[in-house]
mmCIF file of N, CA, C and O in Angstrom:
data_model
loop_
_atom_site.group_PDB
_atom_site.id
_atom_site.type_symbol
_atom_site.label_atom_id
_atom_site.label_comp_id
_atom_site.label_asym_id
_atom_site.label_seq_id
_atom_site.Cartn_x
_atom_site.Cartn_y
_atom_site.Cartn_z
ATOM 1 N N UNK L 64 99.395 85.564 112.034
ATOM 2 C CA UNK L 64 99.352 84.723 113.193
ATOM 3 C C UNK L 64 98.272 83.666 112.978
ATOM 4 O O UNK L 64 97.247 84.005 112.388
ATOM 5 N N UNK L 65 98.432 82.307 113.445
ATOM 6 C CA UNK L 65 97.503 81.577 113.338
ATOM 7 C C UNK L 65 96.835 80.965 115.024
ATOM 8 O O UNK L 65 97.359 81.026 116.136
ATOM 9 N N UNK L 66 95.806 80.528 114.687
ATOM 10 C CA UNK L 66 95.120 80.300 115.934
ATOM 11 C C UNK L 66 95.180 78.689 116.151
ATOM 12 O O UNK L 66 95.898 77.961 115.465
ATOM 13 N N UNK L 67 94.320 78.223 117.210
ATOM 14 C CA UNK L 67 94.495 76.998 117.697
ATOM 15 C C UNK L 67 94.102 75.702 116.356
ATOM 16 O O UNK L 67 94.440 74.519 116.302
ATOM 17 N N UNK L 68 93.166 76.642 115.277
ATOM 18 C CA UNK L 68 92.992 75.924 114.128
ATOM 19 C C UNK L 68 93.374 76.203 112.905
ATOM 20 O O UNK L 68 92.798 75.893 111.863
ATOM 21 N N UNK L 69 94.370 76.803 113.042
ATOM 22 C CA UNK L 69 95.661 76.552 111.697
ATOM 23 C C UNK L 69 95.047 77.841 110.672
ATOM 24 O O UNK L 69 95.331 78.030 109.489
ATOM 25 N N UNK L 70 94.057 78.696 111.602
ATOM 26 C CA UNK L 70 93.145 79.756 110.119
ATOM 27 C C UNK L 70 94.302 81.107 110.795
ATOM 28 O O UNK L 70 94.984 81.278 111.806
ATOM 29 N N UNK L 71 93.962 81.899 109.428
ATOM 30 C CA UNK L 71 94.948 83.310 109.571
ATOM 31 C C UNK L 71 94.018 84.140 110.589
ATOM 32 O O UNK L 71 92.801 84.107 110.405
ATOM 33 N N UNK L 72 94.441 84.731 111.439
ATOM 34 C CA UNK L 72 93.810 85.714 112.319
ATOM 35 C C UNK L 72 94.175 87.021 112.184
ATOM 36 O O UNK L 72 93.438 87.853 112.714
ATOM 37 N N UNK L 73 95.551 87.548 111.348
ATOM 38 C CA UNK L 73 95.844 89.098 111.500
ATOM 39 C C UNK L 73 94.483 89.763 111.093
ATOM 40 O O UNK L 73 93.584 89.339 110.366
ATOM 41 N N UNK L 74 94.612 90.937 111.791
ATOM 42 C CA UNK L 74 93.660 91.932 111.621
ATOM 43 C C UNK L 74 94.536 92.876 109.976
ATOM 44 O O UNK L 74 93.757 93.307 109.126
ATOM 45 N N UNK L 75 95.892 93.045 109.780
ATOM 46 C CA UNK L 75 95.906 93.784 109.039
ATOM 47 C C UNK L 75 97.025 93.093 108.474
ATOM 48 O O UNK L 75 97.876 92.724 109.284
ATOM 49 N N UNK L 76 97.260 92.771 106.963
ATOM 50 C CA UNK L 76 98.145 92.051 106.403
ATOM 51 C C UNK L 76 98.941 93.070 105.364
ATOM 52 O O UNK L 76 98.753 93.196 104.154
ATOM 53 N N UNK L 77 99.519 93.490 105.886
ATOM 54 C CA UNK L 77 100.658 94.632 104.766
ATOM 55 C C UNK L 77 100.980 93.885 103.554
ATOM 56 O O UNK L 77 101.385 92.723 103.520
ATOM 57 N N UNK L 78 100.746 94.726 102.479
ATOM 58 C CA UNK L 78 101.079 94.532 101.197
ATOM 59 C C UNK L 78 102.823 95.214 100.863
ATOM 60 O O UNK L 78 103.583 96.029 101.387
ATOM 61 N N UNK L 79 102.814 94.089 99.414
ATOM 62 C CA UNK L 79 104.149 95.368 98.878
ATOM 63 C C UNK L 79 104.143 95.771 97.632
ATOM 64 O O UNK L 79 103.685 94.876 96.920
ATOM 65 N N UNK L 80 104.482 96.837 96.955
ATOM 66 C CA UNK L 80 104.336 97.092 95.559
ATOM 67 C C UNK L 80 104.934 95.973 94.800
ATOM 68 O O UNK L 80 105.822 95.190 95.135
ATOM 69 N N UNK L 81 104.074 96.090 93.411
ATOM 70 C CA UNK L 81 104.860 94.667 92.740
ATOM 71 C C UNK L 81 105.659 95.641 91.627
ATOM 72 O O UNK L 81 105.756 95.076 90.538
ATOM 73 N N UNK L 82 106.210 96.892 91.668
ATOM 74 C CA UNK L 82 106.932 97.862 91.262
ATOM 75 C C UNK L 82 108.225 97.716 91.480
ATOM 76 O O UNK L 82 109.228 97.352 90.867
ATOM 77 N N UNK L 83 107.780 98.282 93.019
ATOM 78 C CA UNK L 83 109.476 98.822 93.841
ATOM 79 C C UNK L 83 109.655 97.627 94.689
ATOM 80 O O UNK L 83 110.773 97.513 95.190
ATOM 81 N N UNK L 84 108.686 96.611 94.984
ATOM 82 C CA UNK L 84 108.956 95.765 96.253
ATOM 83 C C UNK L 84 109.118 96.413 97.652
ATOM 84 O O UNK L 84 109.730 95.712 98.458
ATOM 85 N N UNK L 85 108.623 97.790 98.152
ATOM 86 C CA UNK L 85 108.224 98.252 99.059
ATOM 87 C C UNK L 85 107.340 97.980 99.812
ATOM 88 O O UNK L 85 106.546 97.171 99.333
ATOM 89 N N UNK L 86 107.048 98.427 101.157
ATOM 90 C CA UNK L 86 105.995 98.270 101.367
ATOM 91 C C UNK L 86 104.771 98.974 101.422
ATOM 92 O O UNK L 86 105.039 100.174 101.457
ATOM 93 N N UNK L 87 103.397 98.759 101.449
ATOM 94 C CA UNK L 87 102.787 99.871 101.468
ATOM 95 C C UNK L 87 101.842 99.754 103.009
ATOM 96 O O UNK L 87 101.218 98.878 103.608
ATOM 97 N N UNK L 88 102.124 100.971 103.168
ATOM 98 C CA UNK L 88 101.720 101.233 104.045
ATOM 99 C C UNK L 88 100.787 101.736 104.401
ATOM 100 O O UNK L 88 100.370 102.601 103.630
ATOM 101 N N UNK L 89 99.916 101.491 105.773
ATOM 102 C CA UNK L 89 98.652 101.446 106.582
ATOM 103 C C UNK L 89 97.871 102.991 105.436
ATOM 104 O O UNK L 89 96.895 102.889 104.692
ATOM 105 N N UNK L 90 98.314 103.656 105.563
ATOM 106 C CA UNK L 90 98.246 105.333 105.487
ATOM 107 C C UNK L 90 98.794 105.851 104.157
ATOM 108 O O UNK L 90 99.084 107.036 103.995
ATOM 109 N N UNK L 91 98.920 104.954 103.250
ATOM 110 C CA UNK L 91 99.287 105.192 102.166
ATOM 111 C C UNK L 91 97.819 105.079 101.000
ATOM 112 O O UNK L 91 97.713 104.118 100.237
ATOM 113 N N UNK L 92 96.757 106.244 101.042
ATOM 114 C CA UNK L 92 95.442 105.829 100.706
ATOM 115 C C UNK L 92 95.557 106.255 99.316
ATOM 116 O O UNK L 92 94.493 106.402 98.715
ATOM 117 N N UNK L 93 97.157 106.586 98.396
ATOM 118 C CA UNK L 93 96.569 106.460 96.838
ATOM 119 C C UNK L 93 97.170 105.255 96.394
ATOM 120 O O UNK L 93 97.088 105.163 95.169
ATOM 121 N N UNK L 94 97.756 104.278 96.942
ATOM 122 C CA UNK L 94 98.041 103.089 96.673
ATOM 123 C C UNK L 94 96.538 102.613 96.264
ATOM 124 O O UNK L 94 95.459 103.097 96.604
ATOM 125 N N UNK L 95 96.842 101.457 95.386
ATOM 126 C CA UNK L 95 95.860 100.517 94.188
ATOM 127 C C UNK L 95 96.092 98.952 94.315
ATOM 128 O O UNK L 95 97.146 98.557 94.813
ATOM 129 N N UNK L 96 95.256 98.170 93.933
ATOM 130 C CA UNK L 96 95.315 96.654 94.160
ATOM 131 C C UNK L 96 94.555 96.476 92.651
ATOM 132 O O UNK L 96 93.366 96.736 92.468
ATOM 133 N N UNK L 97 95.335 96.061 91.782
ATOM 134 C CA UNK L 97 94.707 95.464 90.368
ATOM 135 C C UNK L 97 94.500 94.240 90.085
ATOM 136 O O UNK L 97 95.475 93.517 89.884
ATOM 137 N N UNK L 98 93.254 93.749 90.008
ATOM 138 C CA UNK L 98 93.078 92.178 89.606
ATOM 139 C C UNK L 98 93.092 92.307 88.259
ATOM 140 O O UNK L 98 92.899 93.431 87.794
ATOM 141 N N UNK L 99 93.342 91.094 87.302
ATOM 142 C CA UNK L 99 93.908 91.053 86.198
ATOM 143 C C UNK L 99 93.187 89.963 85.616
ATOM 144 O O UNK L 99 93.947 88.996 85.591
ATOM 145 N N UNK L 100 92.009 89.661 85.111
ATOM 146 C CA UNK L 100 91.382 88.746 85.169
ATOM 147 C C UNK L 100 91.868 87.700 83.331
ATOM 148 O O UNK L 100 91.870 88.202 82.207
ATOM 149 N N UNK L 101 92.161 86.424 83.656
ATOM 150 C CA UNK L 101 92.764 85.530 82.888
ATOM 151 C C UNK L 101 91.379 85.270 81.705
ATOM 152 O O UNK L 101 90.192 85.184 82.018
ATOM 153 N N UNK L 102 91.974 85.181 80.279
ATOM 154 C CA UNK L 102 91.151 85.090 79.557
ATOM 155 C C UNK L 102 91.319 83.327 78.920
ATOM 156 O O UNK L 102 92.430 82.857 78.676
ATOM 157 N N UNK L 103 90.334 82.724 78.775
ATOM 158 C CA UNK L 103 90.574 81.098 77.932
ATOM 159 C C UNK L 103 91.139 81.576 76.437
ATOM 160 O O UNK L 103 91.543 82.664 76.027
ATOM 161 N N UNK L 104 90.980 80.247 75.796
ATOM 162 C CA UNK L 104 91.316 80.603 74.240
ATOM 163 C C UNK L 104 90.265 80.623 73.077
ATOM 164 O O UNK L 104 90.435 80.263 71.912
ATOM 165 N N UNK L 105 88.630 81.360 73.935
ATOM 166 C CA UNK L 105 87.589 82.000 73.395
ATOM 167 C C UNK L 105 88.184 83.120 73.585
ATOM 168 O O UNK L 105 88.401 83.548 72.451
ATOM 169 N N UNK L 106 88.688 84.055 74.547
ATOM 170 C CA UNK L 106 88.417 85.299 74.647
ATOM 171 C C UNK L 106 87.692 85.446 76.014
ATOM 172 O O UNK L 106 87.717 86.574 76.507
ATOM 173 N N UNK L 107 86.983 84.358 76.765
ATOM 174 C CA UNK L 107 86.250 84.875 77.899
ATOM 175 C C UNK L 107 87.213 84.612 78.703
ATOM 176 O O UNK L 107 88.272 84.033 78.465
ATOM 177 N N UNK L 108 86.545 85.362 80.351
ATOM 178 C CA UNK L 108 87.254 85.693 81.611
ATOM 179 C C UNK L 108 86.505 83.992 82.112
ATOM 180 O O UNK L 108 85.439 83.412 81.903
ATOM 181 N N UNK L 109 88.047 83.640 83.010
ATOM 182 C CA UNK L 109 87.461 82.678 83.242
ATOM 183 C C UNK L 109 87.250 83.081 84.968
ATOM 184 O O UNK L 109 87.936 83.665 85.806
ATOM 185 N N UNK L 110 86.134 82.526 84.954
ATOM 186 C CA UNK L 110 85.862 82.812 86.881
ATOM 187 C C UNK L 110 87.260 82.363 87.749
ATOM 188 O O UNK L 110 88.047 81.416 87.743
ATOM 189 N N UNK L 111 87.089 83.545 88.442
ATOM 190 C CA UNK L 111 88.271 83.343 89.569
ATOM 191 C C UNK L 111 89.579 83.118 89.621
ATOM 192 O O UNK L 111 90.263 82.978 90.635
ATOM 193 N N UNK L 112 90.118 83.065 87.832
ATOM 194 C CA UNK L 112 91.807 83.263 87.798
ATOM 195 C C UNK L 112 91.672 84.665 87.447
ATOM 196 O O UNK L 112 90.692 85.269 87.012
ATOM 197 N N UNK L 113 93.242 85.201 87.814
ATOM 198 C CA UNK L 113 93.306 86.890 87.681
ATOM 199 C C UNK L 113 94.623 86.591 88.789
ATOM 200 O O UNK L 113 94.980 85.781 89.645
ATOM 201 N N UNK L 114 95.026 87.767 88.163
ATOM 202 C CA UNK L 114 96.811 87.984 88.520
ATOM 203 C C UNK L 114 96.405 89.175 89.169
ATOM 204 O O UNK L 114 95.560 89.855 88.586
ATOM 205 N N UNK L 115 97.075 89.772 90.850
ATOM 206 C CA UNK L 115 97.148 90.429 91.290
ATOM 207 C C UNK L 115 98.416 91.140 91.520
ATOM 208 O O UNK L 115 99.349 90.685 92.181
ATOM 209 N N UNK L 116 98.392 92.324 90.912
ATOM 210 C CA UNK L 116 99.391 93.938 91.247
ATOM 211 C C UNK L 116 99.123 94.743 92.069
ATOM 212 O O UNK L 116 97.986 95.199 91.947
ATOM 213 N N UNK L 117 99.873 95.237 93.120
ATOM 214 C CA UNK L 117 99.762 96.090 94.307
ATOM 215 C C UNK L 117 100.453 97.572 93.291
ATOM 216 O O UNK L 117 101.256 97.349 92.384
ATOM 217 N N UNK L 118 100.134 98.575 93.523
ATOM 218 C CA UNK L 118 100.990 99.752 93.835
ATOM 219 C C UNK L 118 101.081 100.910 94.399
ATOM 220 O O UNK L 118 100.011 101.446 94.686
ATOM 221 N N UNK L 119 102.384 101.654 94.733
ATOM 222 C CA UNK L 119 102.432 102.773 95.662
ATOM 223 C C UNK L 119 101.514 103.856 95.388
ATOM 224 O O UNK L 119 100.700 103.822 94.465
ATOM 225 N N UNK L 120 101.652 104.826 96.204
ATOM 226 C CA UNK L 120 100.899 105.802 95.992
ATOM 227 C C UNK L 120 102.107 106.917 94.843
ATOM 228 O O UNK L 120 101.856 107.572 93.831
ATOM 229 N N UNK L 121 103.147 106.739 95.460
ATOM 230 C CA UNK L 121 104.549 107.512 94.807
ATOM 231 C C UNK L 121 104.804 106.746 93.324
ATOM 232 O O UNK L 121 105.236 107.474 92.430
ATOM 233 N N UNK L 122 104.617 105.635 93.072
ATOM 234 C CA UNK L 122 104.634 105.223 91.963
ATOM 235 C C UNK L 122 103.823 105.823 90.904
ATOM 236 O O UNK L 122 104.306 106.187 89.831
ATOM 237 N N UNK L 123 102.217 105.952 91.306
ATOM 238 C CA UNK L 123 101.092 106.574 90.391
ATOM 239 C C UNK L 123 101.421 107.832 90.682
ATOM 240 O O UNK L 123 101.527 108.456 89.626
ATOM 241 N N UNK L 124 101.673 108.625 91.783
ATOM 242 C CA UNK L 124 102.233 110.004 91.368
ATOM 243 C C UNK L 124 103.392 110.346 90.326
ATOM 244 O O UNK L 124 103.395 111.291 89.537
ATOM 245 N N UNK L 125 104.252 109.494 90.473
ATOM 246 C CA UNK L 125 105.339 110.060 89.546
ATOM 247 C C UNK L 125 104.794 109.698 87.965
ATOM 248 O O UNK L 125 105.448 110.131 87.017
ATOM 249 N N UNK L 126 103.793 109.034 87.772
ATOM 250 C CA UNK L 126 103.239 108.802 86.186
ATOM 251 C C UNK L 126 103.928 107.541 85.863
ATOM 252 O O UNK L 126 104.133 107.457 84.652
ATOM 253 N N UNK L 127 104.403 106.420 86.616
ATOM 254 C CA UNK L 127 105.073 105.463 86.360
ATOM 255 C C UNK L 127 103.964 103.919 85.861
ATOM 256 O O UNK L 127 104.273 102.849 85.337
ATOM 257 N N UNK L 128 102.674 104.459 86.314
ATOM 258 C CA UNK L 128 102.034 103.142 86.848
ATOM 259 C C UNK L 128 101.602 102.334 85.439
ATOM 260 O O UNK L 128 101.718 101.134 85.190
ATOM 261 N N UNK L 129 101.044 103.454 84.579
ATOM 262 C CA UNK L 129 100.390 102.707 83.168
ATOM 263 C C UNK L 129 102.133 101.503 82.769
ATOM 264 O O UNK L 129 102.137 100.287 82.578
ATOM 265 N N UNK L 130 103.002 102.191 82.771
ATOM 266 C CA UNK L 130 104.214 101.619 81.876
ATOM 267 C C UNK L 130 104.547 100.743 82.964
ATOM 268 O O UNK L 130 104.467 99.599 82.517
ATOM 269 N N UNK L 131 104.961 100.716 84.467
ATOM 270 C CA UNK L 131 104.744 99.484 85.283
ATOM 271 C C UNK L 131 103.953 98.663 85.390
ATOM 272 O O UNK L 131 104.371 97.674 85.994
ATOM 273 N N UNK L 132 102.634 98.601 84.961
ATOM 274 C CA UNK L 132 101.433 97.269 84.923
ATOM 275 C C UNK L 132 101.648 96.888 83.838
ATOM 276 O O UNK L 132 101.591 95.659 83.800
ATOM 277 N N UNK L 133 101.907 97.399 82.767
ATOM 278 C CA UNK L 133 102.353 97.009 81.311
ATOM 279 C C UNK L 133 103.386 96.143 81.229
ATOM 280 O O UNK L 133 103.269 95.136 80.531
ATOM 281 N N UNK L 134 104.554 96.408 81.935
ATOM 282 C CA UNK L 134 105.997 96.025 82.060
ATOM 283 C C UNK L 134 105.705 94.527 83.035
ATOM 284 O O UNK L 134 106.414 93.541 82.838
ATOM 285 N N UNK L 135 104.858 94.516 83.830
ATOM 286 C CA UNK L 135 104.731 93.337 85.141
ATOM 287 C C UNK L 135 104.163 92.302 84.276
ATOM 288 O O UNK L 135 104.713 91.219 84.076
ATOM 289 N N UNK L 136 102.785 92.750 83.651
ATOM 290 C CA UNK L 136 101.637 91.916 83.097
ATOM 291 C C UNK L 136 102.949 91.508 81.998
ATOM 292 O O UNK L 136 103.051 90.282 81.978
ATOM 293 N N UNK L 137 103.653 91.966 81.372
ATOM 294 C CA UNK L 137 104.351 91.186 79.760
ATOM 295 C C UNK L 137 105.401 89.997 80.651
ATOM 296 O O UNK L 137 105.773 88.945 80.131
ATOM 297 N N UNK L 138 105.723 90.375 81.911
ATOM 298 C CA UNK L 138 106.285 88.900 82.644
ATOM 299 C C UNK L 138 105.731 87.895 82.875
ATOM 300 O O UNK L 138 106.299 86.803 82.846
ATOM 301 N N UNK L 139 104.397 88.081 83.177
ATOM 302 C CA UNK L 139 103.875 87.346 84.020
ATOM 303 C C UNK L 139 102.560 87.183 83.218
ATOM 304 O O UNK L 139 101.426 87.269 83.689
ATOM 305 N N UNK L 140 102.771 87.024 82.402
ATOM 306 C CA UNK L 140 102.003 87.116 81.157
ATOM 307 C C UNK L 140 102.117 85.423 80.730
ATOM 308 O O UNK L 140 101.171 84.647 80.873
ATOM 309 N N UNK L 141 103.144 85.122 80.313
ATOM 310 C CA UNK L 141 103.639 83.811 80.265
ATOM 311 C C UNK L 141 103.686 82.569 80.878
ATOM 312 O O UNK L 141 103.671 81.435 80.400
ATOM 313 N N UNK L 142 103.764 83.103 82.376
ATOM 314 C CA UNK L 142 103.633 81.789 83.208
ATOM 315 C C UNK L 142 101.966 82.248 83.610
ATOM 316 O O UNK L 142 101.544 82.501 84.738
ATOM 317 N N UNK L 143 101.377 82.260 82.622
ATOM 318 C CA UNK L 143 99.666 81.544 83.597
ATOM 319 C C UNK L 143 99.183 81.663 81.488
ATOM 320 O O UNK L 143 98.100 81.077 81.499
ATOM 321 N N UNK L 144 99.374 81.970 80.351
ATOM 322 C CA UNK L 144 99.787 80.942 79.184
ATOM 323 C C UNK L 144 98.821 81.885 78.546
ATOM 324 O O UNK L 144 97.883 81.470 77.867
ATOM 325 N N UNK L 145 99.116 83.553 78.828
ATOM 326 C CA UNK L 145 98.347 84.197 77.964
ATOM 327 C C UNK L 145 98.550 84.742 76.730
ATOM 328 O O UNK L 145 97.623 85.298 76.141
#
């Protein structure tokens, strides 16, 4: 929701897995948020780029998560020129 000056006001902004495309939910406390921080063509992190992955809590239970961040990052790997 926005207010009389165009800024975000929700109190709580639901995420979704970048897995299943679910959502995760309020109460879902083994869900994870991975920043992914972008490297130049030294090798260093450059401040403040980084690719963000959400995931379930049912995802890291079933043992899916190492081979799903693996599988996301080799997409999306390309469009930001790593």
């Amino acid at each position: 929701m926005l207010n009389d000056e165009n800024e975000l006001v929700d109190l709580y902004l639901p995420r979704k897995c970048s897995w299943t495309n679910k959502l995760i939910t309020s109460k879902d406390h083994a869900s994870v948020q991975l920043n992914i921080g972008h490297l130049n063509e030294e090798g260093v992190y450059e401040t403040g780029h980084y690719t963000t992955f959400a995931l379930t809590g049912a995802v890291r239970v079933q043992g899916e998560a190492d081979s799903a961040i693996d599988i996301l990052w080799q997409k999306r790997r390309a469009e930001v020129g790593q």
